[in-house]
mmCIF file of C-alpha atoms and ligand atoms in Angstrom:
data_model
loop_
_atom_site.group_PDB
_atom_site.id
_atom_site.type_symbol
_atom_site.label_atom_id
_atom_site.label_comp_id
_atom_site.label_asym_id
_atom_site.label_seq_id
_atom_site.Cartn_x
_atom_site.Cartn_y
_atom_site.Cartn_z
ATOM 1 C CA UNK L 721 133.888 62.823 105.919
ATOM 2 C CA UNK L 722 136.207 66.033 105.625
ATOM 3 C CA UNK L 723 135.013 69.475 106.763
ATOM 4 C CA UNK L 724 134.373 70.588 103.303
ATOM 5 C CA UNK L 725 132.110 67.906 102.402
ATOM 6 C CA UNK L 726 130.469 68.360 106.635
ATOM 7 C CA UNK L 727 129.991 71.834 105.926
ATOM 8 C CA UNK L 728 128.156 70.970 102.287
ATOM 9 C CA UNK L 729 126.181 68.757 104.274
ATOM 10 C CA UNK L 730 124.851 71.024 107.020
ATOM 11 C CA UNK L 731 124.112 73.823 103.997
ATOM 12 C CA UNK L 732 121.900 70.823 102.107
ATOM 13 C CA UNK L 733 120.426 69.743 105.378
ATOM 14 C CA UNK L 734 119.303 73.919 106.317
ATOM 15 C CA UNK L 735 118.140 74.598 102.505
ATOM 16 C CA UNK L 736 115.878 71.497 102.528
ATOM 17 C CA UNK L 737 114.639 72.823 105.708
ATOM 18 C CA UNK L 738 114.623 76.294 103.957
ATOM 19 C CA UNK L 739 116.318 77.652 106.747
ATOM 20 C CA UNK L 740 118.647 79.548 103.897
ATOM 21 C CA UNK L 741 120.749 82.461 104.903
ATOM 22 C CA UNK L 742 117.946 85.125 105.256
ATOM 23 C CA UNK L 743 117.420 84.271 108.397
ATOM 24 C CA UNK L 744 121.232 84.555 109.391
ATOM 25 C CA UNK L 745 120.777 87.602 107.881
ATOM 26 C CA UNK L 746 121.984 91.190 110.100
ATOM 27 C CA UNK L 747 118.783 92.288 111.087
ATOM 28 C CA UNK L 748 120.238 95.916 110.756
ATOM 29 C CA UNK L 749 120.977 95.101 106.874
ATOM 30 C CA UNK L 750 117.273 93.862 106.251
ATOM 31 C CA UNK L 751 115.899 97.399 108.014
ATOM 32 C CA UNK L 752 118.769 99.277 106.153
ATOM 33 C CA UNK L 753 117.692 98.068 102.703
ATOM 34 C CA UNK L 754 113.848 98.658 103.314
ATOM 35 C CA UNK L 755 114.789 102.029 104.805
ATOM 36 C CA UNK L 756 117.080 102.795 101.465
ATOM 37 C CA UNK L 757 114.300 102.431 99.368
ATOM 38 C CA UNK L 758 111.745 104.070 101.081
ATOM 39 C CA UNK L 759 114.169 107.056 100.736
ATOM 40 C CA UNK L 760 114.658 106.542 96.992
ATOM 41 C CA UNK L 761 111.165 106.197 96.431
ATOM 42 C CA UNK L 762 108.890 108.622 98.406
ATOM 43 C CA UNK L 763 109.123 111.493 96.209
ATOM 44 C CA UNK L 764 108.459 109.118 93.165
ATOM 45 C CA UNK L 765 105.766 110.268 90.973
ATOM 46 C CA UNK L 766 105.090 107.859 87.864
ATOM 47 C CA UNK L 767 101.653 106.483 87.168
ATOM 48 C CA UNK L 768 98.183 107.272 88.162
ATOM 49 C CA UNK L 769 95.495 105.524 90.411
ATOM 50 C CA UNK L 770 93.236 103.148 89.168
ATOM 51 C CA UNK L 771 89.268 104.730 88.263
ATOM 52 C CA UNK L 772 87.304 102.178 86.616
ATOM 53 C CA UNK L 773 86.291 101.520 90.404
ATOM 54 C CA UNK L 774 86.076 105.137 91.299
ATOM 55 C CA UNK L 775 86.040 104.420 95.108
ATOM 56 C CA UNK L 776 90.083 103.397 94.267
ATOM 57 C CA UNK L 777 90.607 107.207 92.248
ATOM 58 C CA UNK L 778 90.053 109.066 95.874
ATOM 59 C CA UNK L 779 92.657 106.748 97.468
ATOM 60 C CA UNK L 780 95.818 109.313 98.518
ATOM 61 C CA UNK L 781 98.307 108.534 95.788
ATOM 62 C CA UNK L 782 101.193 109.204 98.673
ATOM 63 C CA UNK L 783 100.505 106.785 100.696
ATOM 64 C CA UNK L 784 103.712 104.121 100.694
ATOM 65 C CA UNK L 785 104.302 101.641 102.813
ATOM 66 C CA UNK L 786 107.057 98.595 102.870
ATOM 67 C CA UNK L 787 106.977 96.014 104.775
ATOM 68 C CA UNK L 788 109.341 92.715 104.897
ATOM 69 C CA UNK L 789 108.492 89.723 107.314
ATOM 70 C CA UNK L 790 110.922 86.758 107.141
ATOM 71 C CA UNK L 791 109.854 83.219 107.456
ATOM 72 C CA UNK L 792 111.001 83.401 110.926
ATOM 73 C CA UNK L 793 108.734 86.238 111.755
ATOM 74 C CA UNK L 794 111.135 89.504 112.138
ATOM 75 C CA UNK L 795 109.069 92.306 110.853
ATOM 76 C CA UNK L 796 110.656 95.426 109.052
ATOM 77 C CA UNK L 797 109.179 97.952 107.926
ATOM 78 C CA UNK L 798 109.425 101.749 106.637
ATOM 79 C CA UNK L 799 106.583 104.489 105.870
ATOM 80 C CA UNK L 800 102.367 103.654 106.323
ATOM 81 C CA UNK L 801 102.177 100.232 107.241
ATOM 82 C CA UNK L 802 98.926 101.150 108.647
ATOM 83 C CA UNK L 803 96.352 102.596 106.496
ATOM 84 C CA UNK L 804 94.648 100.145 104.423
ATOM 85 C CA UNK L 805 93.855 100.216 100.953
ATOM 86 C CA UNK L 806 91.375 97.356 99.216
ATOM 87 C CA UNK L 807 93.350 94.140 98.569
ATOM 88 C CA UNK L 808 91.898 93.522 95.264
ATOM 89 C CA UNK L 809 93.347 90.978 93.066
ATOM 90 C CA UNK L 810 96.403 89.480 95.417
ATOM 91 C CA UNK L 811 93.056 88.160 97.191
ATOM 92 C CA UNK L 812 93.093 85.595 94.163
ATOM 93 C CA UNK L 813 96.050 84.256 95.027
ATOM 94 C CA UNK L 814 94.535 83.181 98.672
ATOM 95 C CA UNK L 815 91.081 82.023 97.157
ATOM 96 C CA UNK L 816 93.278 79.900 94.888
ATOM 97 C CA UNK L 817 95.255 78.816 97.333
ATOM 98 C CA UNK L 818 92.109 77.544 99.541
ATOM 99 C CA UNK L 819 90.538 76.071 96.748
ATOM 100 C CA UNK L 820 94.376 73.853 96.055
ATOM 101 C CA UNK L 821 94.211 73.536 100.156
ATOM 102 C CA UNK L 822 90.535 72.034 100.258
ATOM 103 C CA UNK L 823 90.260 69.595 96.896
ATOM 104 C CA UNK L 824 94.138 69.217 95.752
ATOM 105 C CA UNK L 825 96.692 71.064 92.933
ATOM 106 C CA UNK L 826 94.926 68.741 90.302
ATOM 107 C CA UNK L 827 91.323 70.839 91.442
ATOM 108 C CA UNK L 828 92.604 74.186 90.470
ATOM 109 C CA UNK L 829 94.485 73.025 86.720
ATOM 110 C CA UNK L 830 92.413 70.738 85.251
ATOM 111 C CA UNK L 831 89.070 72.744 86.118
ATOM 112 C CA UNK L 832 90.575 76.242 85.139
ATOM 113 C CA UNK L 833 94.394 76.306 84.114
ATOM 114 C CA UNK L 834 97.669 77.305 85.480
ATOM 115 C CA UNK L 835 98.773 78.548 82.069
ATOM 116 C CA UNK L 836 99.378 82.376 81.732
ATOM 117 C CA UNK L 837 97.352 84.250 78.966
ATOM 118 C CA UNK L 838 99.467 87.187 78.441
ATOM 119 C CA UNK L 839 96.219 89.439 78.244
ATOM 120 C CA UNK L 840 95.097 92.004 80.521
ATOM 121 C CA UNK L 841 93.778 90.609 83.822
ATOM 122 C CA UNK L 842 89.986 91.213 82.369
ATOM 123 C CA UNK L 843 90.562 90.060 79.113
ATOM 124 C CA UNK L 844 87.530 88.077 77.210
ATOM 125 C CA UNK L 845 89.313 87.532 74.090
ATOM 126 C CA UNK L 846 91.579 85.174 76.333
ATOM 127 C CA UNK L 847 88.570 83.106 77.175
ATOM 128 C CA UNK L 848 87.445 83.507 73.923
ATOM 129 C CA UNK L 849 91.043 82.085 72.728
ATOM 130 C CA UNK L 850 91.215 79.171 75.082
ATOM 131 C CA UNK L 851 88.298 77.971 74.840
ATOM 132 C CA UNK L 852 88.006 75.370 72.636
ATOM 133 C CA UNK L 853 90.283 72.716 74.845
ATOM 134 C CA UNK L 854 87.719 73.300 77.957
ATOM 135 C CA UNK L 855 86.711 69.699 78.929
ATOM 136 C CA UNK L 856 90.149 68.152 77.618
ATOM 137 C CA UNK L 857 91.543 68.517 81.558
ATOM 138 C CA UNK L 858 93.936 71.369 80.318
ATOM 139 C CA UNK L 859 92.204 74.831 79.787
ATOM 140 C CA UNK L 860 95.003 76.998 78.862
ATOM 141 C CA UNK L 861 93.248 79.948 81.691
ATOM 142 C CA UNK L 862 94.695 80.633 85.386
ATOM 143 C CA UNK L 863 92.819 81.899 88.468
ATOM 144 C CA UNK L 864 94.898 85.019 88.651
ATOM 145 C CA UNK L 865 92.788 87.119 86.362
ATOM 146 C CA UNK L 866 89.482 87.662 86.067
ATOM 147 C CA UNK L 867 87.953 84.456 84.775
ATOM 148 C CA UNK L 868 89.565 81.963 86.522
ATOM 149 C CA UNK L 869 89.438 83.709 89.559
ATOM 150 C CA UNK L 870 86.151 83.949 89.270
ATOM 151 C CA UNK L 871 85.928 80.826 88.664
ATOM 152 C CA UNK L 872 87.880 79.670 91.627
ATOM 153 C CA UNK L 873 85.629 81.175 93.688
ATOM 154 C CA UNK L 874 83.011 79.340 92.589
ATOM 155 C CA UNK L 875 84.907 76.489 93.479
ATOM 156 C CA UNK L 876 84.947 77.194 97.492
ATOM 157 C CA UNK L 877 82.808 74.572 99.014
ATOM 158 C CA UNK L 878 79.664 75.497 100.844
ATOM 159 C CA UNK L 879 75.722 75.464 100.530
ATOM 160 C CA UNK L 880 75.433 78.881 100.406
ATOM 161 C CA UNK L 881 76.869 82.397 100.204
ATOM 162 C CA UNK L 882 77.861 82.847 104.094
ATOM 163 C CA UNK L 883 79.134 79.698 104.338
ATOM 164 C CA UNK L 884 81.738 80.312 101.232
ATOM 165 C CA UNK L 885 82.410 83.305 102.215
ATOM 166 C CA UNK L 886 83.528 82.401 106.219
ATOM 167 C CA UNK L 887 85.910 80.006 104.452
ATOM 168 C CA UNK L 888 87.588 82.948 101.672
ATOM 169 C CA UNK L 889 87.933 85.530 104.421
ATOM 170 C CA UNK L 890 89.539 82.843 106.917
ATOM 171 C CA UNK L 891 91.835 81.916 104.752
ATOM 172 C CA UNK L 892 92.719 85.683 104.159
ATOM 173 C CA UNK L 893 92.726 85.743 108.006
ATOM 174 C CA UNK L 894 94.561 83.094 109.048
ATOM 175 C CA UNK L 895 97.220 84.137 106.229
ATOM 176 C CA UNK L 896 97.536 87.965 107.455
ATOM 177 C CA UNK L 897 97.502 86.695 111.451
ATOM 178 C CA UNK L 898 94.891 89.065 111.946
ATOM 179 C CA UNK L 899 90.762 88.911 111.663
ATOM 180 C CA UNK L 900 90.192 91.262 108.014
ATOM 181 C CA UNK L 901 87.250 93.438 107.542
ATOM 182 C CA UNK L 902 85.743 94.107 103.745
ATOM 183 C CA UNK L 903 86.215 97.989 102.819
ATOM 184 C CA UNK L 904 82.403 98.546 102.391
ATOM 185 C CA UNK L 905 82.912 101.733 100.146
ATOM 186 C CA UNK L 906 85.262 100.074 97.536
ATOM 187 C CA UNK L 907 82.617 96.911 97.645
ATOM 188 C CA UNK L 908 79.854 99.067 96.288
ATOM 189 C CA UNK L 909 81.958 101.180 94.084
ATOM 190 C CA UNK L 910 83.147 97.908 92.533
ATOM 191 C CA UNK L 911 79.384 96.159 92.929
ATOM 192 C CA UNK L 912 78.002 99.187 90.906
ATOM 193 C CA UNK L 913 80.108 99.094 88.409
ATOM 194 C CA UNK L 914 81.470 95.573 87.889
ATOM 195 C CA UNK L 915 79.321 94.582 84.459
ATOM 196 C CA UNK L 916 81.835 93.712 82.951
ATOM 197 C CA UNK L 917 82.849 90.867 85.747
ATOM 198 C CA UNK L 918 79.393 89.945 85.467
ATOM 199 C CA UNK L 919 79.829 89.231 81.796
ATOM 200 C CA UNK L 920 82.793 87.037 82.671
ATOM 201 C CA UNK L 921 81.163 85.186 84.875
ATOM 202 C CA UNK L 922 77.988 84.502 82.543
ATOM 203 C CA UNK L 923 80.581 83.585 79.995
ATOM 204 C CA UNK L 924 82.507 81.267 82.049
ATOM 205 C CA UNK L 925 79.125 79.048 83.687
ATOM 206 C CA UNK L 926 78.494 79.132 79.582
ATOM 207 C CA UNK L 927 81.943 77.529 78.790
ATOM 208 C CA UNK L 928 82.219 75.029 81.838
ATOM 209 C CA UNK L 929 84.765 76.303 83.952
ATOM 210 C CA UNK L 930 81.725 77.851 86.632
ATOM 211 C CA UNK L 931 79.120 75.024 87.294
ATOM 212 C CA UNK L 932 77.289 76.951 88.604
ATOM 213 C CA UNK L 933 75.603 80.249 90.438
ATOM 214 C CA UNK L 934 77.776 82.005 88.864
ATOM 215 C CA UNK L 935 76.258 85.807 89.891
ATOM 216 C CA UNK L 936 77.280 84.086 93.340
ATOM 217 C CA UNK L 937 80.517 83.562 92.480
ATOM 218 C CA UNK L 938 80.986 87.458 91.306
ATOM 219 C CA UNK L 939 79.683 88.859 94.147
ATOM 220 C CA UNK L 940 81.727 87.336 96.685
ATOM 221 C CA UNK L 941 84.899 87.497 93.957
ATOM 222 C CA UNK L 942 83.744 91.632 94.712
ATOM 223 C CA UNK L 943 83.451 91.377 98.027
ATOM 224 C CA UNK L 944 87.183 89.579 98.250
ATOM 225 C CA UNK L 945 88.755 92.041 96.382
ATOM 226 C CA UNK L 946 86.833 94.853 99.060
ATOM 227 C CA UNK L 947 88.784 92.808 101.582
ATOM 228 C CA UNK L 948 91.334 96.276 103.574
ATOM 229 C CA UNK L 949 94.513 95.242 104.136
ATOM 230 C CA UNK L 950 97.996 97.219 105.190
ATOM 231 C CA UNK L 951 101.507 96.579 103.931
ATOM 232 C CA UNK L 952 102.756 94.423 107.250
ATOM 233 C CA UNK L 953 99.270 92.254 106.602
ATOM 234 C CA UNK L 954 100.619 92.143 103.084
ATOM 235 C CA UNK L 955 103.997 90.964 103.658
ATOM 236 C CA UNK L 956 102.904 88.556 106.327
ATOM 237 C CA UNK L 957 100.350 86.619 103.919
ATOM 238 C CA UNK L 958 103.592 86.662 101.495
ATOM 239 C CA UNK L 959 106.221 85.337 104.588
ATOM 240 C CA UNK L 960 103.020 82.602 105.142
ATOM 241 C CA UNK L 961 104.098 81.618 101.243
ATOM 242 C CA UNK L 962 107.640 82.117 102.048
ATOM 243 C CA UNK L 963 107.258 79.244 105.466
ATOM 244 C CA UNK L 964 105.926 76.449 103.478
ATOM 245 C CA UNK L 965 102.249 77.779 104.387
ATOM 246 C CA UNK L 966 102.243 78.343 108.097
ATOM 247 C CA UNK L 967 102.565 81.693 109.864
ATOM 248 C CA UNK L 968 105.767 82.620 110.998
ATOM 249 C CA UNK L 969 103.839 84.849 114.301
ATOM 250 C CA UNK L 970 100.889 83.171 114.632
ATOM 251 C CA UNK L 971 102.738 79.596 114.153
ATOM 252 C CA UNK L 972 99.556 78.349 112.307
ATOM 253 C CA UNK L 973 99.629 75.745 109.694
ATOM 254 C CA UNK L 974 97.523 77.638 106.993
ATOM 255 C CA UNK L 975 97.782 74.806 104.056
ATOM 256 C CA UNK L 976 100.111 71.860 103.010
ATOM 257 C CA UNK L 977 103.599 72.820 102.652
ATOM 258 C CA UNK L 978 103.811 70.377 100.087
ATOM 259 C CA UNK L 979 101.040 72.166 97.897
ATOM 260 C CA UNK L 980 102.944 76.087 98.124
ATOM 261 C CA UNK L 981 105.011 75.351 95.558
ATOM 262 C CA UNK L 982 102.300 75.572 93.013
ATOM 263 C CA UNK L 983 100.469 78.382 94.362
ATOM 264 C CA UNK L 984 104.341 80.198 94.087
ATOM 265 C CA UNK L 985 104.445 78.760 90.711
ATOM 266 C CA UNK L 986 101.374 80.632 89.045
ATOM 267 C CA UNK L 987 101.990 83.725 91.111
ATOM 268 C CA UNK L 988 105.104 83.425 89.074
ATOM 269 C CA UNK L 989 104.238 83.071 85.632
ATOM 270 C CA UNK L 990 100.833 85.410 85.903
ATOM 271 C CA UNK L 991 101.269 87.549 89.224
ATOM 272 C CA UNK L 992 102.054 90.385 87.148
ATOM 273 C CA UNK L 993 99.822 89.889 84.363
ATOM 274 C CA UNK L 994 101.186 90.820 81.321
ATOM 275 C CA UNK L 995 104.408 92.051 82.558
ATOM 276 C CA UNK L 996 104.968 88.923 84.566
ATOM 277 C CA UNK L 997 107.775 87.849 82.222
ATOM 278 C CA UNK L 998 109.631 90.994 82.892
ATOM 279 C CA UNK L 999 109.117 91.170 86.684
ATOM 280 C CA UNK L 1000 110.342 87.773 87.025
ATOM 281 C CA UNK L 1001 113.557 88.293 84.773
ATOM 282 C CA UNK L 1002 114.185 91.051 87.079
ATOM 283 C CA UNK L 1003 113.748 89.876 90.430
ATOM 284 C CA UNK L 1004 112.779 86.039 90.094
ATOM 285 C CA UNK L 1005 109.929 86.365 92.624
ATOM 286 C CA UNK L 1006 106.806 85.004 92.265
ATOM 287 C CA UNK L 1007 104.351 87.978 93.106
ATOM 288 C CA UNK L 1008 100.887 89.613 93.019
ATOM 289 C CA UNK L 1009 99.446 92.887 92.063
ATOM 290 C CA UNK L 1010 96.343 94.220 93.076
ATOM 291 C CA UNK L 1011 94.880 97.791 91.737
ATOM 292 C CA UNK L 1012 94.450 99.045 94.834
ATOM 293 C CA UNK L 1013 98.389 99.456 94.513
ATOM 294 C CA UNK L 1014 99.682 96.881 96.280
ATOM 295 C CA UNK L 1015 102.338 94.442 95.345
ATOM 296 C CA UNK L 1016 103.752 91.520 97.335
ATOM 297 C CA UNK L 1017 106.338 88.974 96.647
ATOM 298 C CA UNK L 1018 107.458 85.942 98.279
ATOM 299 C CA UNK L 1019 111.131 84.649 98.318
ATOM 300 C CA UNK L 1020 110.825 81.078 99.196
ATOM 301 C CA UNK L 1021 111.933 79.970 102.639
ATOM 302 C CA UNK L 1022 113.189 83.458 103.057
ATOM 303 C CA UNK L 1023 111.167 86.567 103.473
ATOM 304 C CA UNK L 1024 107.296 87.552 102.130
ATOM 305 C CA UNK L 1025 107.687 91.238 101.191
ATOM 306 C CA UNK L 1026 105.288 93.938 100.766
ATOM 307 C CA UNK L 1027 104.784 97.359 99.435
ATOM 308 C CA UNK L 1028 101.629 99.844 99.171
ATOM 309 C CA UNK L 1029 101.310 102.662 96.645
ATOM 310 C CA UNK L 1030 98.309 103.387 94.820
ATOM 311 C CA UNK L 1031 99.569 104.615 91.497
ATOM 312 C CA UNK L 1032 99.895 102.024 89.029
ATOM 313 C CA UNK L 1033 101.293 101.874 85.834
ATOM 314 C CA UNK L 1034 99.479 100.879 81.900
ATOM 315 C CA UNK L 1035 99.786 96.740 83.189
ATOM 316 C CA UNK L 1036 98.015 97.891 86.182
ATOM 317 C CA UNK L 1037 100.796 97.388 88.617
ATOM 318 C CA UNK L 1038 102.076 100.097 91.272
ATOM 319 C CA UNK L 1039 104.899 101.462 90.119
ATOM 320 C CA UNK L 1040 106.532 102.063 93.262
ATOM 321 C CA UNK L 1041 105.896 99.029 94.496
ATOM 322 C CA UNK L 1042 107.248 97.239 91.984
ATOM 323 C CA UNK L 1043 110.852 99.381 92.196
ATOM 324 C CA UNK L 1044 111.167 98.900 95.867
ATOM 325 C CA UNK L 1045 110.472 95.391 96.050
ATOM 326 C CA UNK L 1046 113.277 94.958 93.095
ATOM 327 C CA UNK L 1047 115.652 97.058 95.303
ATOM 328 C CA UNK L 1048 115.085 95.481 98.584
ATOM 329 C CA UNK L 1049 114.734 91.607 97.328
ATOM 330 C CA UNK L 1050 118.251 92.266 95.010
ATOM 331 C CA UNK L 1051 119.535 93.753 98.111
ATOM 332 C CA UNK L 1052 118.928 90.935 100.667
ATOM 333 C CA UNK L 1053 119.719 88.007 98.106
ATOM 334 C CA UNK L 1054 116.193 87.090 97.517
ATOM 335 C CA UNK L 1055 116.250 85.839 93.837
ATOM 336 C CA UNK L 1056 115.973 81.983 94.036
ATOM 337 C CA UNK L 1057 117.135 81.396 90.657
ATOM 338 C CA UNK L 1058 120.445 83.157 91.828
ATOM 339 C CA UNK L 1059 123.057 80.669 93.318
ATOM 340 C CA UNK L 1060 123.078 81.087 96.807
ATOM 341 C CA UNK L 1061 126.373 82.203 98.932
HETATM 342 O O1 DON J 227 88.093 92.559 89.045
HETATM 343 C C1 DON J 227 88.650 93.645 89.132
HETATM 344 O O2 DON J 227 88.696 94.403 88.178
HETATM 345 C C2 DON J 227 89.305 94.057 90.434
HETATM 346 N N1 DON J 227 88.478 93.672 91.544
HETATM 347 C C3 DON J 227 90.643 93.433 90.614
HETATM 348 C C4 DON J 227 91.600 93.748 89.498
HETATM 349 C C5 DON J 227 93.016 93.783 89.894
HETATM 350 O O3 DON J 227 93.397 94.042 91.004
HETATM 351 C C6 DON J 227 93.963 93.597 88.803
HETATM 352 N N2 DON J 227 95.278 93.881 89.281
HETATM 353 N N3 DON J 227 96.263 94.248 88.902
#
């Protein structure tokens, strides 16, 4: 063998361990790219809070926060990493992800969809539209907004409320390395004035994809999205993603590696909603929104990456969040479509 074809080797041996060059990486570079764009970004102003919830309008629109955590576990961060702000809908990606985990990638698409509606996250014209192939094994729905995340919830095995809900918010644990607590204001803001979640789920026990309880299923869907989480808890659910499912501090094995790859793949095509298509021709990372403003974004088998910042622009995404992440993912080589050096 000559050294050119050894050294191709040892790089095809380290990228199917996904040991890729992020973690080679100068740690000074990672902290001086999250630090750059914490400076270009603070005294950004675009977009406005969420207030259909109105506990989420009296969040301070300041607060910013980055964090990146690799999939070796080096932590970086810049700004707030502390304060925590209601996790909202990047908690469907981990409720998904359990309910893949627990009963298998075929559960999740043939019972709701992994096909992106390009609707707004609480559309009912979307269910309305996909309707009609419910029961053919390939409902054209995904549990990334509202109805089939509602939906997956439902699907989280237990005989009653408590015991559903242990599983969802140990899942959120286990991802985050730390033990979560539910923001109990944004849980009856949201629980007060969620009717039109309740209308979802009514409409989706109606059309198959709930079996059942399905005013079960929207209260603990609330009660996940009430979950408070920080930008380092953020980023370290996202490097969980990044590690082929286990956590790079805690070391646990959180689900399959082997069954990340789809959870990465609808967090690609839908993480964004409506402007997923653009996000991902930008940066090429499959991420998740929430409108409590945070964003995070996983480059496999390099780095989960997180940022906090409550205003949000008309798709519902922060608009800080999303810049920064761009910056600091472009600036570390985090793109997996790009070719890697
Ligand atoms: O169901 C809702 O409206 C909220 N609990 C979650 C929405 C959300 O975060 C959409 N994100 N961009």
């Amino acid at each position: 063998m000559t050294a050119g074809y050894r050294a191709l080797g040892t790089a095809a041996a380290l990228l199917a361990l996904g040991l890729t060059s992020m973690n080679a990486q100068p740690p000074g570079d990672v902290q001086k790219a999250v630090d750059a764009a914490y400076e270009k970004f603070k005294t950004l102003k675009e977009g406005k809070n969420a207030d259909y919830i109105p506990a989420l309008a009296k969040v301070d629109p300041n607060l910013f926060g980055i964090a990146v955590v690799t999939a070796d576990g080096k932590v970086y961060t810049a700004g707030d990493v502390k304060t925590e702000v209601s996790i909202q809908s990047i908690s469907k990606v981990f409720t998904m992800a359990q309910v893949i985990q627990e009963q298998g990638l075929e559960s999740v698409e043939k019972q709701i969809g992994v096909d992106a509606t390009g609707a707004r996250f609480n559309s009912i014209i979307a269910v309305e539209a996909v309707r009609t192939v419910v029961g053919s094994g390939a409902p054209e729905m995904n549990p990334l907004v509202n109805p089939g995340a509602i939906s997956a919830t439902s699907m989280v095995r237990g005989s009653n409320a408590d015991e559903v809900w242990k599983k969802i918010i140990g899942f959120h644990n286990d991802a985050a390395g730390r033990q979560l607590t539910v923001l109990q204001d944004v849980y009856k803001s949201e629980s007060d004035t969620n009717q039109r979640n309740q209308a979802i789920g009514a409409l989706m026990l109606a059309y198959g994809y709930i079996k059942n309880n399905w005013q079960q299923a929207v209260d603990l869907y609330t009660r996940q999205c009430s979950i408070g989480v920080n930008a380092r808890d953020l980023a370290m659910m996202g490097a969980t993603l990044a590690g082929g499912g286990k956590n790079p501090v805690s070391g646990k094995q959180v689900m399959d590696a082997a069954k990340v790859p789809g959870v990465l793949a609808v967090m690609a095509t839908a993480g964004l909603y409506d402007d997923s298509g653009k996000w991902l021709y930008h940066t090429g990372l499959p991420a998740k929104s929430g409108v409590g403003g945070g964003i995070v974004a996983v480059s496999p088998g390099k780095f989960g990456i997180a940022v906090i910042s409550p205003p949000l622009d008309d798709a519902g995404n922060s608009v800080r969040a999303q810049r920064a992440i761009t910056d600091i993912s472009n600036a570390l080589g985090g793109n997996p479509y790009a070719a890697r050096k």
